XYZ file of C-alpha atoms in Angstrom:
580
model
C 120.347 94.866 83.703
C 122.619 91.894 84.498
C 125.309 91.732 87.155
C 128.505 93.513 86.123
C 131.105 91.153 84.716
C 133.694 92.557 87.113
C 131.817 91.067 90.076
C 132.860 87.460 90.432
C 129.821 85.290 91.272
C 131.700 83.292 93.925
C 134.222 85.391 95.902
C 135.162 82.278 97.893
C 136.696 80.641 94.796
C 138.046 83.164 92.291
C 140.101 82.504 89.206
C 141.111 85.442 87.041
C 140.303 83.628 83.815
C 136.495 83.613 83.764
C 133.782 84.870 81.433
C 130.273 85.957 82.419
C 127.424 84.675 80.263
C 124.842 86.947 81.852
C 122.806 89.069 79.491
C 120.594 88.332 76.507
C 119.754 84.717 75.581
C 117.226 83.361 73.107
C 114.304 81.967 75.072
C 111.156 79.863 74.804
C 108.699 78.332 77.245
C 105.759 75.975 77.566
C 102.820 76.532 79.894
C 102.087 73.980 82.602
C 100.089 70.926 81.580
C 98.256 68.367 83.705
C 100.040 65.056 83.967
C 103.486 66.582 83.446
C 106.378 64.261 84.268
C 110.043 65.113 84.620
C 112.384 63.687 82.016
C 114.746 60.854 82.936
C 117.465 61.686 80.396
C 118.530 64.331 77.866
C 116.152 63.276 75.081
C 113.524 65.920 75.864
C 116.191 68.631 75.763
C 117.518 67.312 72.459
C 114.026 67.367 70.932
C 113.236 70.896 72.104
C 116.606 72.129 70.878
C 115.681 70.920 67.400
C 111.983 71.796 67.297
C 111.357 74.324 70.059
C 110.589 77.926 69.204
C 112.458 80.903 70.617
C 109.687 83.436 71.050
C 111.464 85.834 73.379
C 114.766 87.287 74.470
C 115.512 86.933 78.176
C 117.957 88.765 80.413
C 119.891 86.086 82.320
C 120.141 85.593 85.311
C 116.606 86.878 85.909
C 113.727 84.368 85.851
C 110.890 84.648 83.344
C 108.464 85.713 86.086
C 110.478 88.833 86.907
C 110.244 92.261 85.309
C 114.026 92.392 84.962
C 113.970 89.335 82.704
C 112.204 91.469 80.112
C 109.210 89.109 80.077
C 107.308 89.037 83.389
C 105.151 85.955 82.722
C 103.830 84.651 86.071
C 101.483 81.754 85.272
C 102.437 78.121 85.933
C 105.276 76.763 83.800
C 106.740 73.307 83.270
C 109.391 73.947 80.619
C 111.679 76.873 79.820
C 114.636 76.784 77.443
C 117.573 79.016 76.586
C 120.067 79.260 73.722
C 123.215 81.305 73.277
C 126.199 81.282 70.927
C 129.494 81.770 72.741
C 132.998 82.336 71.418
C 135.507 80.102 73.203
C 139.295 79.985 73.028
C 140.555 76.923 74.866
C 144.291 77.727 74.713
C 145.114 74.329 76.190
C 142.827 74.850 79.185
C 139.850 72.887 80.409
C 136.548 74.737 79.987
C 134.119 74.724 82.923
C 130.511 75.892 82.575
C 129.044 77.155 85.879
C 125.457 77.846 86.946
C 124.867 79.711 90.204
C 121.375 78.213 90.452
C 118.523 77.127 88.187
C 115.106 75.848 89.227
C 114.468 72.887 89.031
C 115.722 70.042 86.749
C 118.359 71.420 84.382
C 119.759 69.736 81.270
C 122.629 71.404 79.417
C 123.570 70.644 75.795
C 126.745 72.019 74.226
C 126.807 71.857 70.440
C 123.920 69.397 70.647
C 125.584 66.977 73.063
C 124.649 66.499 76.707
C 127.089 68.210 79.087
C 125.186 67.168 82.213
C 122.029 67.379 84.304
C 121.332 68.831 87.746
C 118.304 68.338 89.980
C 117.370 71.000 92.545
C 116.593 74.697 92.436
C 118.992 76.290 94.898
C 122.623 75.239 94.612
C 125.496 75.844 92.205
C 126.653 73.267 89.689
C 129.351 72.961 87.048
C 130.043 70.864 83.954
C 133.400 70.246 82.300
C 132.602 70.940 78.638
C 136.158 70.727 77.291
C 135.513 67.749 75.013
C 132.304 69.283 73.637
C 133.618 72.642 72.452
C 135.826 73.881 69.634
C 137.770 77.092 69.254
C 135.371 79.685 67.926
C 131.585 79.817 68.092
C 129.768 77.240 70.253
C 126.080 76.739 71.062
C 124.920 76.386 74.670
C 121.362 75.124 75.148
C 119.688 74.899 78.563
C 116.375 73.243 79.408
C 114.824 73.728 82.850
C 111.867 71.622 83.980
C 109.764 72.650 86.971
C 106.551 71.778 88.784
C 106.002 73.342 92.218
C 103.207 70.864 92.934
C 105.397 67.772 92.513
C 106.296 65.848 95.674
C 110.035 65.931 95.010
C 110.224 69.670 94.305
C 111.216 71.848 97.249
C 109.497 75.114 96.415
C 110.277 77.158 99.519
C 108.050 80.244 99.479
C 107.057 79.911 95.826
C 103.266 79.829 95.584
C 101.666 76.504 94.692
C 98.509 78.445 93.796
C 98.174 80.515 90.636
C 98.580 83.775 92.542
C 100.593 84.719 95.592
C 98.791 84.210 98.889
C 99.512 84.440 102.608
C 103.255 83.926 103.059
C 103.835 82.401 99.606
C 104.933 84.554 96.707
C 105.647 84.722 92.965
C 107.392 81.647 91.573
C 110.864 81.390 90.038
C 111.386 79.107 87.042
C 114.718 78.385 85.363
C 118.041 80.204 85.697
C 118.173 82.739 88.552
C 121.878 83.127 89.318
C 124.928 83.955 87.231
C 126.079 81.679 84.394
C 129.785 81.800 83.575
C 132.716 80.034 81.968
C 136.021 79.283 83.617
C 139.283 78.262 81.923
C 141.477 76.052 84.123
C 144.732 74.093 83.663
C 144.687 70.300 83.327
C 146.082 70.051 86.865
C 143.843 72.200 89.033
C 142.237 72.750 92.432
C 138.795 71.154 92.579
C 137.667 72.403 95.990
C 138.854 73.168 99.503
C 137.483 73.510 103.028
C 138.867 76.001 105.536
C 139.161 75.182 109.257
C 140.281 78.239 111.280
C 141.609 77.618 114.810
C 141.305 80.593 117.160
C 143.071 78.920 120.077
C 146.416 78.216 118.395
C 146.092 80.982 115.767
C 146.250 78.768 112.708
C 144.229 77.664 109.733
C 143.936 74.197 108.206
C 143.086 73.744 104.531
C 141.613 70.506 103.197
C 142.245 70.721 99.447
C 141.075 68.385 96.700
C 143.158 68.292 93.519
C 142.762 67.092 89.941
C 146.144 65.765 88.820
C 149.523 66.154 90.524
C 151.571 69.356 90.961
C 153.456 71.515 93.468
C 151.140 73.306 95.870
C 151.524 76.603 97.745
C 149.028 78.306 100.040
C 149.806 81.864 101.112
C 147.809 83.655 103.841
C 147.747 87.466 103.843
C 146.249 90.139 106.072
C 146.060 93.696 104.732
C 148.423 92.635 101.947
C 151.073 91.262 104.311
C 152.028 87.573 104.273
C 151.234 86.061 107.698
C 151.471 82.342 106.903
C 152.425 79.897 104.171
C 152.431 76.188 103.376
C 154.231 74.387 100.534
C 154.431 70.829 99.309
C 155.816 69.133 96.227
C 153.740 66.941 93.945
C 150.456 67.146 95.823
C 147.525 65.049 94.605
C 144.059 63.849 95.625
C 142.942 65.217 99.038
C 145.468 66.754 101.438
C 145.390 68.641 104.761
C 147.678 71.654 105.233
C 148.004 73.358 108.631
C 149.316 76.923 108.512
C 150.388 78.835 111.667
C 149.498 82.542 111.515
C 151.969 85.175 112.681
C 149.191 87.721 113.360
C 145.844 87.202 115.085
C 142.857 89.170 113.802
C 139.534 87.788 115.015
C 136.388 87.849 112.914
C 133.678 89.320 115.149
C 130.107 90.537 114.937
C 130.169 93.918 113.224
C 133.872 93.545 112.454
C 134.405 91.272 109.480
C 138.182 91.023 109.594
C 139.177 88.735 106.725
C 142.428 87.007 105.812
C 143.149 86.581 102.101
C 144.223 83.259 100.593
C 146.283 82.588 97.478
C 146.312 78.934 96.486
C 148.623 77.763 93.683
C 148.616 74.253 92.263
C 150.994 74.038 89.335
C 149.738 76.690 86.909
C 146.352 76.989 88.601
C 145.771 79.939 90.929
C 142.687 80.475 93.110
C 141.956 83.421 95.402
C 139.824 83.122 98.520
C 139.502 84.398 102.089
C 138.512 83.293 105.587
C 137.669 84.655 109.017
C 139.430 83.556 112.180
C 136.533 82.648 114.459
C 134.844 79.731 116.165
C 131.234 79.080 117.164
C 130.053 76.887 120.007
C 127.377 76.544 122.678
C 128.046 76.702 126.402
C 125.086 75.998 128.654
C 122.417 78.451 127.504
C 124.914 80.717 125.741
C 125.816 81.116 122.085
C 129.535 81.838 121.846
C 131.639 83.363 119.086
C 135.339 83.336 119.927
C 134.392 82.321 123.498
C 132.279 85.461 123.999
C 128.531 85.290 124.625
C 126.735 86.786 121.639
C 123.014 87.490 121.734
C 121.672 86.910 118.242
C 119.670 89.988 117.262
C 118.381 88.614 113.987
C 115.771 89.590 111.458
C 114.018 87.293 108.984
C 115.269 87.839 105.422
C 113.581 85.842 102.649
C 115.663 87.075 99.736
C 112.866 88.364 97.477
C 113.109 91.421 95.222
C 110.214 93.305 93.676
C 111.579 93.324 90.125
C 113.912 90.308 90.267
C 111.953 87.864 92.511
C 114.752 85.497 93.690
C 117.484 87.615 92.071
C 118.723 90.963 93.335
C 118.771 93.659 90.626
C 122.480 94.263 91.248
C 125.215 93.767 93.815
C 124.395 96.988 95.650
C 120.930 95.602 96.477
C 122.548 92.687 98.324
C 124.713 95.093 100.310
C 121.752 97.347 101.018
C 119.746 94.525 102.611
C 122.520 93.997 105.147
C 123.079 97.695 105.749
C 119.417 98.566 106.378
C 119.250 95.670 108.816
C 122.374 96.764 110.688
C 121.059 100.346 110.716
C 118.238 99.127 112.981
C 120.612 97.389 115.377
C 120.291 93.834 114.090
C 123.545 91.865 114.042
C 122.416 89.207 111.584
C 119.623 87.412 109.775
C 117.876 84.123 109.462
C 118.057 83.423 105.708
C 114.642 81.902 105.298
C 113.439 79.123 102.958
C 116.081 79.836 100.338
C 119.778 79.171 99.727
C 121.142 82.676 99.280
C 123.457 83.972 96.561
C 127.174 83.522 97.424
C 127.727 87.238 96.943
C 125.234 88.013 99.708
C 127.221 85.725 102.005
C 130.449 87.430 100.920
C 129.094 90.818 101.964
C 127.893 89.327 105.256
C 131.427 87.998 105.791
C 133.132 91.329 105.229
C 130.551 93.311 107.262
C 130.531 90.956 110.251
C 126.839 90.078 109.821
C 125.923 86.655 111.235
C 123.486 84.413 109.347
C 121.849 80.998 109.586
C 121.856 78.819 106.475
C 118.508 77.290 105.662
C 116.932 75.204 102.930
C 113.688 75.704 100.992
C 112.053 72.513 102.285
C 108.410 73.568 101.896
C 106.777 71.342 99.308
C 108.817 68.250 100.188
C 106.847 65.025 100.654
C 108.642 63.486 103.647
C 106.962 60.136 103.060
C 108.541 59.729 99.609
C 111.992 58.065 99.615
C 112.787 59.565 96.195
C 111.887 63.054 97.401
C 114.042 62.677 100.497
C 117.006 61.465 98.430
C 116.681 64.527 96.201
C 116.543 66.769 99.281
C 119.631 65.173 100.868
C 121.664 65.551 97.681
C 121.010 69.276 97.343
C 121.223 69.982 101.077
C 124.718 68.457 101.070
C 125.614 70.668 98.096
C 124.407 73.738 100.014
C 126.382 72.910 103.168
C 129.550 72.171 101.207
C 129.226 75.270 99.018
C 128.839 77.669 101.952
C 131.065 75.867 104.484
C 133.879 78.457 104.343
C 131.782 81.556 105.115
C 132.627 82.926 108.586
C 129.326 84.833 108.768
C 127.389 81.577 108.597
C 127.036 80.411 112.211
C 124.486 77.599 112.014
C 122.441 75.273 109.820
C 118.709 74.595 109.691
C 117.618 72.077 107.024
C 113.872 72.195 107.790
C 111.227 74.740 108.751
C 107.902 73.930 110.449
C 107.636 70.241 109.622
C 104.584 69.699 111.803
C 101.876 67.186 110.854
C 100.163 68.759 107.852
C 97.237 67.810 105.615
C 97.239 64.259 106.896
C 100.992 63.899 106.373
C 102.786 63.363 109.684
C 106.222 64.690 110.520
C 108.726 61.847 110.207
C 110.743 62.128 113.408
C 113.331 59.593 112.296
C 113.994 61.638 109.160
C 114.688 64.796 111.197
C 117.094 62.910 113.438
C 118.839 61.400 110.414
C 119.177 64.744 108.622
C 120.537 66.347 111.801
C 123.236 63.652 112.010
C 123.864 63.940 108.256
C 124.371 67.709 108.563
C 126.782 67.309 111.477
C 128.755 64.718 109.499
C 129.245 67.238 106.674
C 129.959 70.157 109.041
C 130.767 69.477 112.705
C 131.954 73.060 113.295
C 128.508 74.700 113.547
C 125.324 74.086 115.559
C 122.335 72.606 113.766
C 118.619 73.104 114.385
C 116.727 70.056 113.128
C 113.522 71.895 112.209
C 112.813 75.519 112.959
C 109.660 75.993 115.006
C 108.560 72.414 115.576
C 108.511 69.567 116.146
C 112.045 69.147 117.522
C 113.558 65.671 117.619
C 117.319 66.198 117.853
C 118.642 69.745 117.932
C 121.546 71.798 119.292
C 119.377 74.867 119.893
C 115.708 74.785 120.870
C 113.979 77.410 118.756
C 110.335 78.426 118.769
C 107.987 80.488 116.611
C 105.669 82.610 118.735
C 103.517 85.377 117.278
C 101.920 86.423 120.570
C 101.201 90.142 120.461
C 100.779 90.995 124.174
C 104.189 91.760 125.757
C 102.864 91.088 129.282
C 101.637 87.609 128.388
C 104.822 87.048 126.365
C 106.895 87.777 129.487
C 104.749 85.626 131.763
C 105.051 82.634 129.459
C 108.843 82.745 129.075
C 109.582 83.665 132.700
C 108.945 79.992 133.439
C 112.203 79.211 131.649
C 114.080 81.278 134.241
C 112.132 80.353 137.381
C 111.434 76.658 136.732
C 113.688 75.648 133.853
C 110.533 74.829 131.906
C 109.749 76.099 128.438
C 106.364 77.437 127.514
C 105.463 75.845 124.211
C 102.262 77.165 122.764
C 102.462 74.695 119.885
C 101.935 71.847 122.331
C 98.533 73.060 123.442
C 96.974 71.061 120.633
C 99.823 68.561 120.330
C 100.642 67.237 123.825
C 103.832 65.181 124.043
C 104.877 65.971 120.483
C 108.247 67.428 121.505
C 110.183 67.711 124.733
C 112.533 70.437 125.881
C 115.926 69.034 126.886
C 117.683 72.049 128.387
C 119.232 73.392 125.179
C 119.892 77.089 124.526
C 116.623 78.820 123.582
C 116.086 81.004 120.540
C 112.763 82.621 119.543
C 113.421 82.390 115.816
C 110.135 83.965 114.688
C 108.103 86.588 116.522
C 106.375 89.871 115.864
C 105.252 89.889 112.254
C 103.315 93.059 113.029
C 101.313 94.150 110.001
C 101.645 97.739 108.840
C 100.318 98.354 105.344
C 102.613 100.230 103.018
C 100.432 99.572 99.949
C 96.732 100.028 100.664
C 95.834 98.697 97.199
C 96.980 95.174 98.110
C 94.960 92.845 100.318
C 97.625 92.542 102.965
C 98.538 89.834 105.434
C 100.371 89.736 108.760
C 100.278 88.345 112.283
C 98.290 89.309 115.360
C 95.794 92.088 115.976
C 96.363 95.065 113.687
C 98.009 98.158 115.099
C 96.433 101.509 114.306
C 99.319 103.981 114.509
C 103.095 103.934 114.004
C 103.449 104.650 117.725
C 101.370 101.566 118.557
C 103.528 99.518 116.171
C 106.656 100.748 117.908
C 105.255 100.103 121.379
C 104.427 96.496 120.512
C 107.772 95.909 118.798
C 109.773 97.323 121.693
C 107.664 95.553 124.311
C 108.036 92.092 122.741
C 111.738 92.568 122.025
C 112.538 93.816 125.522
C 111.001 90.650 127.001
C 113.451 88.480 125.055
C 116.459 90.657 125.853
C 115.630 90.577 129.591
C 115.287 86.795 129.759
C 118.660 85.467 130.960
C 117.991 82.043 129.413
C 117.438 83.397 125.877
C 120.372 83.313 123.425
C 118.681 85.235 120.628
C 115.661 86.370 118.676
C 114.613 86.714 115.043
C 111.974 89.292 114.166
C 109.583 88.701 111.247
C 110.592 90.449 109.002
C 113.023 92.903 107.353
C 110.816 94.064 104.457
C 107.349 93.530 102.985
C 107.003 90.887 100.280
C 104.040 91.283 97.971
C 100.879 90.801 100.094
C 102.768 90.017 103.316
C 103.114 93.536 104.682
C 104.712 93.002 108.067
C 108.194 94.213 107.233
C 110.159 97.015 108.833
C 110.693 98.401 105.326
C 108.597 98.307 102.136
C 109.197 95.781 99.352
C 111.261 98.509 97.648
C 113.335 98.791 100.872
C 111.952 102.259 101.523
C 111.162 103.487 105.034
C 107.651 102.803 106.368
C 107.973 105.031 109.425
C 109.447 108.320 110.559
C 113.040 108.335 111.739
C 111.832 108.737 115.336
C 110.246 105.256 115.188
C 113.344 103.670 113.695
C 115.462 105.330 116.357
C 113.406 103.638 119.087
C 113.581 100.273 117.305
C 117.357 100.528 117.069
C 117.595 101.598 120.706
C 115.806 98.503 121.985
C 117.610 96.168 119.566
C 121.013 97.325 120.772
C 120.319 97.077 124.518
C 122.522 94.613 126.346
C 120.868 91.221 126.744
C 120.685 89.548 130.144
C 122.661 86.542 128.891
C 125.578 88.628 127.551
């Protein structure tokens, strides 16, 4: 079951002339071998294309480890390869081959010739294959190389052990997002960034063009034109400021979106934006100059049958809706760069999110590893820059000294500055949890399970302006609080087993009844809402994932409790926060 072809994989950048390549591909793979090294050019791909065996059929975009791929092989893998014959009609257009994401090092051959290579498992990439194709049948071959134990591979929550364990889960190897073709004119729009301005009710577009042509940008709201910009013979990069005749703010729970029609010669691209700004003021987190308490839940983007890939578009929508049904107004998208369609639904539903990267597995002491990280992190920030639902960036998670490898403070400071240089419009947390070096918001992970002690510890922030930092008990002087807004970005994690057959995992002392679960949840959450120096919380987590059974729903997104429990959870989540 692949995504429907009618659902464009990137609603932020839509051309009408596109062709989905999801569905059945010929497929082969090679089990992991000791001493494996990544290729440095396309020769390995060329050899496998000629000599490799296609032992299976696979359902793209699902990874080999998933049930929905039709295979479900979960042991370690180093090499997977794909082949498909595609009919192409160029009709004077350039032919672009897009991959939503593929893990990890991808080499693409078209009719036996190298179209390009991409390193990284989480961001979109595209190759212009115009010169490699002919009208009629063409062969597309894809080789993906992976090794979750390699220093330069950011694995996120993919298990580095043979089986899932603790808070690491089944791996994803190869293609895991939509593959598609696009047919574009010679002169075309390459990319654009959208800068909405709430104060003067305008929007500025920074567009990058291939070639030279007349350019028009039309802004619509509910089908009515509310702004327009035109210029003759545009080329290269250009800014266009467009005053808006109507003001419709994008707000939490109200995803009011303006439509965009961009025309560059014969090229036409459809997009959208939200009129909103995000900034910090003292201890407050502001959206459109209003204090918003972030009532977030941790969402790791795993699916029982698809692993990294949702079974269909409705599953993406459902994850947002079941979260909002419990009174959450957003999510921390954890250790994964999420599918653009998830972000689209967050945009239209008014569901705020933080963009994160899957940094676990990165060797911070390796210059080559860091360069690989920076390249893909920049791709992630640029790809998702235009989403109004995305209100902040967090490139790292829990970078504390680990297994003899120290946190590199200078690296965190550098990546913070790097992120702000790519996107100055959003706050950035240098590393979620610890140890902070340079950050706009001071977040903490605290899995204390006694609400009374929880309150006592964080009352110091109100009475003395001091922050209780449990992580410093064994690491004195490792980080210093500098008066930033405070956000408890992980708490709770209360285990409640939905599958007794699995050896489960969670945080804190086990609760014995649903009522005890609810009492602890409400008690901890109320403490954070009542603290007038707190700007938000993020509860761990929305749903169970494999052996980690501390979700508010099961892995299948079914209810774990009676409606009476969920009603109480929603009631506390939606109480007014002291800072609002």
